[in-house]
Amino acid sequence: DTEVTQTPKHLVMGMTNKKSLKCEQHMGHRAMYWYKQKAKKPPELMFVYSYEKLSINESVPSRFSPECPNSSLLNLHLHALQPEDSALYLCASSQESQQGNTIYFGEGSWLTVV
Amino acid sequence: EDQVTQSPEALRLQEGESSSLNCSYTVSGLRGLFWYRQDPGKGPEFLFTLYSAGEEKEKERLKATLTKKESFLHITAPKPEDSATYLCAEQDNFNKFYFGSGTKLNVKP
């Protein structure tokens, strides 16, 4: 079982709504990620937080706003989304080691924008 | 740009029919090559990490190998429950992961 927990599992929102996706991990990992995955496509990196600081932003539109309140939590705030933003949003975490780091994914949050 | 290419895109096997999936990569400064399994509507499940050419790892019916430019996921005597999409990913020196498009495996009883 994955130790990265995402809520909600499903979310339907209108284009004028404000909502948030939440992610929690209890593995003591210090890097956390948001990925977006469309049907039949690989995951695409959106954001990386390292030691609670945003380290990578893959030119994601400002209608997506990440937040890392502490080392165990990661949020993705959503505002004024477009129907094409409908996708599976995956949270992941990893711990740096001498050889590299393996990322572990949550089950994802299915987002539908209507 | 760094790139990960997986082949074939889809693979249909009979139960017990062994085969291999391929992942070729072009990243400079490879820090790791990763294999994941993804079931429909779920997040990718970690399988293996390989760090250096010649390394091999096994788990049940799966065996992953790594050369300087590609990795193979060998599936021995697959069962229907092995049906899934298998993703490989590479990690570069800047902590970024690049995923391939995946191989969708269908094992028929």
CSV table of C-alpha atoms in Angstrom, one decimal:
chain,number,residue,atom,x,y,z
A,1,ASP,CA,0.0,0.0,0.0
A,2,THR,CA,1.2,3.5,-0.8
A,3,GLU,CA,2.1,5.7,2.1
A,4,VAL,CA,1.3,8.9,0.3
A,5,THR,CA,-2.3,9.8,0.9
A,6,GLN,CA,-4.3,12.1,-1.4
A,7,THR,CA,-7.7,13.7,-0.8
A,8,PRO,CA,-10.2,14.0,-2.3
A,9,LYS,CA,-10.1,11.0,-4.7
A,10,HIS,CA,-12.5,12.7,-7.0
A,11,LEU,CA,-13.3,16.4,-7.5
A,12,VAL,CA,-15.7,18.1,-9.9
A,13,MET,CA,-15.5,21.9,-10.0
A,14,GLY,CA,-16.7,24.7,-12.1
A,15,MET,CA,-14.5,27.2,-13.9
A,16,THR,CA,-15.1,29.9,-11.3
A,17,ASN,CA,-14.6,27.7,-8.2
A,18,LYS,CA,-11.7,27.6,-5.8
A,19,LYS,CA,-10.7,24.2,-4.5
A,20,SER,CA,-7.7,22.5,-3.1
A,21,LEU,CA,-6.1,19.1,-3.4
A,22,LYS,CA,-4.3,17.7,-0.4
A,23,CYS,CA,-1.4,15.3,0.1
A,24,GLU,CA,0.2,13.8,3.2
A,25,GLN,CA,3.1,11.5,3.7
A,26,HIS,CA,4.5,10.0,6.9
A,27,MET,CA,7.7,8.5,5.5
A,28,GLY,CA,9.9,11.4,6.6
A,29,HIS,CA,10.7,12.3,3.0
A,30,ARG,CA,11.9,15.8,2.5
A,31,ALA,CA,11.0,16.2,-1.2
A,32,MET,CA,7.4,16.3,-2.4
A,33,TYR,CA,6.0,16.6,-5.9
A,34,TRP,CA,2.9,17.4,-7.9
A,35,TYR,CA,2.4,15.6,-11.2
A,36,LYS,CA,-0.4,15.9,-13.8
A,37,GLN,CA,-1.4,12.9,-15.8
A,38,LYS,CA,-3.8,12.9,-18.8
A,39,ALA,CA,-5.4,9.7,-20.1
A,40,LYS,CA,-2.9,7.3,-21.8
A,41,LYS,CA,0.0,9.7,-21.2
A,42,PRO,CA,2.9,9.6,-18.7
A,43,PRO,CA,2.9,11.8,-15.6
A,44,GLU,CA,4.1,15.4,-16.2
A,45,LEU,CA,6.0,17.2,-13.5
A,46,MET,CA,4.4,20.4,-12.2
A,47,PHE,CA,6.2,21.3,-9.0
A,48,VAL,CA,8.9,20.1,-6.7
A,49,TYR,CA,9.3,21.1,-3.0
A,50,SER,CA,12.6,20.3,-1.3
A,51,TYR,CA,12.8,20.9,2.4
A,52,GLU,CA,9.5,22.8,2.3
A,53,LYS,CA,10.8,25.2,-0.3
A,54,LEU,CA,9.7,25.4,-3.9
A,55,SER,CA,12.6,24.2,-6.0
A,56,ILE,CA,11.1,23.4,-9.4
A,57,ASN,CA,8.1,25.0,-11.1
A,58,GLU,CA,7.7,23.6,-14.6
A,59,SER,CA,6.1,26.8,-16.0
A,60,VAL,CA,2.7,25.9,-14.6
A,61,PRO,CA,-0.1,28.4,-15.1
A,62,SER,CA,-0.8,30.6,-12.1
A,63,ARG,CA,-4.3,29.1,-11.7
A,64,PHE,CA,-2.4,26.3,-10.0
A,65,SER,CA,-0.8,27.4,-6.7
A,66,PRO,CA,1.2,24.9,-4.6
A,67,GLU,CA,1.7,25.2,-0.9
A,68,CYS,CA,3.9,23.1,1.5
A,69,PRO,CA,2.8,23.9,5.1
A,70,ASN,CA,5.2,21.4,6.6
A,71,SER,CA,7.4,18.5,5.7
A,72,SER,CA,4.5,16.1,5.7
A,73,LEU,CA,1.9,18.1,3.8
A,74,LEU,CA,1.5,19.4,0.3
A,75,ASN,CA,-1.5,21.3,-1.1
A,76,LEU,CA,-2.4,22.3,-4.6
A,77,HIS,CA,-4.8,25.3,-4.7
A,78,LEU,CA,-7.0,25.5,-7.8
A,79,HIS,CA,-8.7,28.6,-9.1
A,80,ALA,CA,-10.3,29.5,-12.4
A,81,LEU,CA,-9.4,26.3,-14.1
A,82,GLN,CA,-10.2,25.3,-17.6
A,83,PRO,CA,-11.8,22.1,-18.9
A,84,GLU,CA,-8.5,21.0,-20.3
A,85,ASP,CA,-7.1,21.0,-16.8
A,86,SER,CA,-9.2,17.9,-16.1
A,87,ALA,CA,-6.7,15.1,-15.3
A,88,LEU,CA,-5.4,12.8,-12.6
A,89,TYR,CA,-3.2,14.8,-10.2
A,90,LEU,CA,-0.6,12.8,-8.5
A,91,CYS,CA,1.4,13.7,-5.4
A,92,ALA,CA,4.7,12.0,-4.7
A,93,SER,CA,7.5,12.1,-2.2
A,94,SER,CA,11.1,11.0,-2.0
A,95,GLN,CA,14.1,11.0,0.2
A,96,GLU,CA,17.5,11.9,-1.0
A,97,SER,CA,20.2,9.2,-0.6
A,98,GLN,CA,23.8,8.9,-1.8
A,99,GLN,CA,22.7,7.0,-4.9
A,100,GLY,CA,19.7,9.1,-5.8
A,101,ASN,CA,16.1,9.1,-4.7
A,102,THR,CA,13.1,7.0,-5.5
A,103,ILE,CA,9.8,8.7,-5.7
A,104,TYR,CA,6.6,7.1,-4.3
A,105,PHE,CA,3.3,8.1,-5.6
A,106,GLY,CA,-0.1,8.5,-4.0
A,107,GLU,CA,-3.3,7.1,-5.6
A,108,GLY,CA,-4.1,10.4,-7.2
A,109,SER,CA,-7.0,12.9,-7.3
A,110,TRP,CA,-9.3,12.8,-10.3
A,111,LEU,CA,-10.2,16.3,-11.3
A,112,THR,CA,-13.0,17.2,-13.6
A,113,VAL,CA,-13.5,20.8,-14.6
A,114,VAL,CA,-17.0,21.6,-16.0
B,1,GLU,CA,16.6,17.3,-24.4
B,2,ASP,CA,16.7,14.2,-22.2
B,3,GLN,CA,14.4,11.6,-23.5
B,4,VAL,CA,13.0,8.2,-22.4
B,5,THR,CA,11.6,5.9,-25.1
B,6,GLN,CA,9.6,2.7,-24.3
B,7,SER,CA,8.8,-0.1,-26.6
B,8,PRO,CA,6.5,-1.7,-27.5
B,9,GLU,CA,3.6,0.7,-26.8
B,10,ALA,CA,1.3,-2.3,-26.2
B,11,LEU,CA,2.0,-6.0,-25.7
B,12,ARG,CA,-0.5,-8.9,-25.6
B,13,LEU,CA,0.8,-12.1,-24.1
B,14,GLN,CA,-0.8,-15.5,-23.3
B,15,GLU,CA,-0.5,-16.5,-19.7
B,16,GLY,CA,2.9,-18.2,-19.3
B,17,GLU,CA,4.4,-16.5,-22.4
B,18,SER,CA,7.6,-14.7,-21.3
B,19,SER,CA,8.7,-11.5,-22.9
B,20,SER,CA,10.6,-8.2,-22.3
B,21,LEU,CA,9.8,-4.6,-22.3
B,22,ASN,CA,12.4,-2.0,-23.4
B,23,CYS,CA,13.3,1.4,-22.1
B,24,SER,CA,16.0,3.5,-23.8
B,25,TYR,CA,17.3,6.7,-22.4
B,26,THR,CA,19.5,9.6,-23.4
B,27,VAL,CA,20.0,11.5,-20.1
B,28,SER,CA,23.4,12.8,-19.4
B,29,GLY,CA,24.4,12.2,-15.8
B,30,LEU,CA,21.9,9.5,-15.0
B,31,ARG,CA,21.3,9.2,-11.3
B,32,GLY,CA,18.8,6.4,-11.5
B,33,LEU,CA,16.5,4.3,-13.8
B,34,PHE,CA,13.1,3.5,-12.3
B,35,TRP,CA,10.4,1.1,-13.2
B,36,TYR,CA,6.8,1.6,-12.1
B,37,ARG,CA,3.6,-0.4,-12.6
B,38,GLN,CA,0.3,1.6,-13.1
B,39,ASP,CA,-3.2,0.1,-13.0
B,40,PRO,CA,-6.0,2.1,-14.6
B,41,GLY,CA,-7.1,5.0,-12.5
B,42,LYS,CA,-4.4,4.6,-9.9
B,43,GLY,CA,-1.0,6.1,-9.1
B,44,PRO,CA,2.2,4.5,-10.3
B,45,GLU,CA,3.5,1.7,-8.0
B,46,PHE,CA,7.2,1.6,-7.5
B,47,LEU,CA,8.9,-1.6,-8.7
B,48,PHE,CA,12.7,-1.2,-9.1
B,49,THR,CA,15.5,1.3,-9.1
B,50,LEU,CA,18.7,0.6,-11.1
B,51,TYR,CA,21.8,2.8,-10.8
B,52,SER,CA,24.7,1.4,-12.8
B,53,ALA,CA,25.2,-0.7,-16.0
B,54,GLY,CA,25.1,-4.4,-15.3
B,55,GLU,CA,22.8,-4.1,-12.3
B,56,GLU,CA,19.9,-6.5,-12.1
B,57,LYS,CA,16.9,-6.6,-9.7
B,58,GLU,CA,14.1,-9.2,-9.4
B,59,LYS,CA,10.7,-9.3,-7.8
B,60,GLU,CA,8.4,-12.3,-8.3
B,61,ARG,CA,8.0,-12.8,-12.1
B,62,LEU,CA,9.8,-9.5,-12.9
B,63,LYS,CA,13.5,-8.8,-13.5
B,64,ALA,CA,14.9,-5.5,-14.4
B,65,THR,CA,18.3,-5.0,-16.1
B,66,LEU,CA,20.4,-2.0,-17.0
B,67,THR,CA,23.0,-1.3,-19.7
B,68,LYS,CA,24.6,2.1,-20.6
B,69,LYS,CA,21.8,3.2,-22.8
B,70,GLU,CA,18.7,1.0,-22.1
B,71,SER,CA,16.9,-1.0,-19.5
B,72,PHE,CA,14.8,-4.2,-19.9
B,73,LEU,CA,11.9,-5.4,-17.8
B,74,HIS,CA,11.7,-9.2,-18.3
B,75,ILE,CA,8.5,-10.9,-17.4
B,76,THR,CA,8.7,-14.6,-16.9
B,77,ALA,CA,5.6,-16.8,-17.1
B,78,PRO,CA,3.2,-13.8,-16.7
B,79,LYS,CA,-0.2,-14.1,-15.2
B,80,PRO,CA,-3.4,-12.1,-16.0
B,81,GLU,CA,-2.8,-10.0,-12.8
B,82,ASP,CA,0.4,-8.7,-14.3
B,83,SER,CA,-1.7,-6.8,-16.8
B,84,ALA,CA,-1.0,-3.1,-16.4
B,85,THR,CA,0.9,-0.2,-17.9
B,86,TYR,CA,4.6,-0.3,-17.1
B,87,LEU,CA,6.4,3.0,-16.9
B,88,CYS,CA,10.1,3.7,-16.8
B,89,ALA,CA,11.7,6.9,-15.7
B,90,GLU,CA,15.2,8.4,-15.5
B,91,GLN,CA,16.5,10.9,-13.0
B,92,ASP,CA,19.0,13.5,-13.9
B,93,ASN,CA,21.5,15.4,-11.8
B,94,PHE,CA,18.9,18.1,-11.0
B,95,ASN,CA,16.4,15.9,-9.3
B,96,LYS,CA,14.1,15.8,-12.3
B,97,PHE,CA,12.4,12.6,-13.4
B,98,TYR,CA,11.6,12.0,-17.1
B,99,PHE,CA,8.9,9.4,-17.8
B,100,GLY,CA,8.5,7.2,-20.9
B,101,SER,CA,5.1,6.8,-22.5
B,102,GLY,CA,4.7,3.4,-21.0
B,103,THR,CA,4.0,-0.1,-22.3
B,104,LYS,CA,0.5,-1.4,-21.8
B,105,LEU,CA,0.7,-5.1,-21.1
B,106,ASN,CA,-2.3,-7.4,-21.5
B,107,VAL,CA,-1.9,-11.0,-20.3
B,108,LYS,CA,-4.7,-13.3,-21.4
B,109,PRO,CA,-5.6,-16.5,-19.5
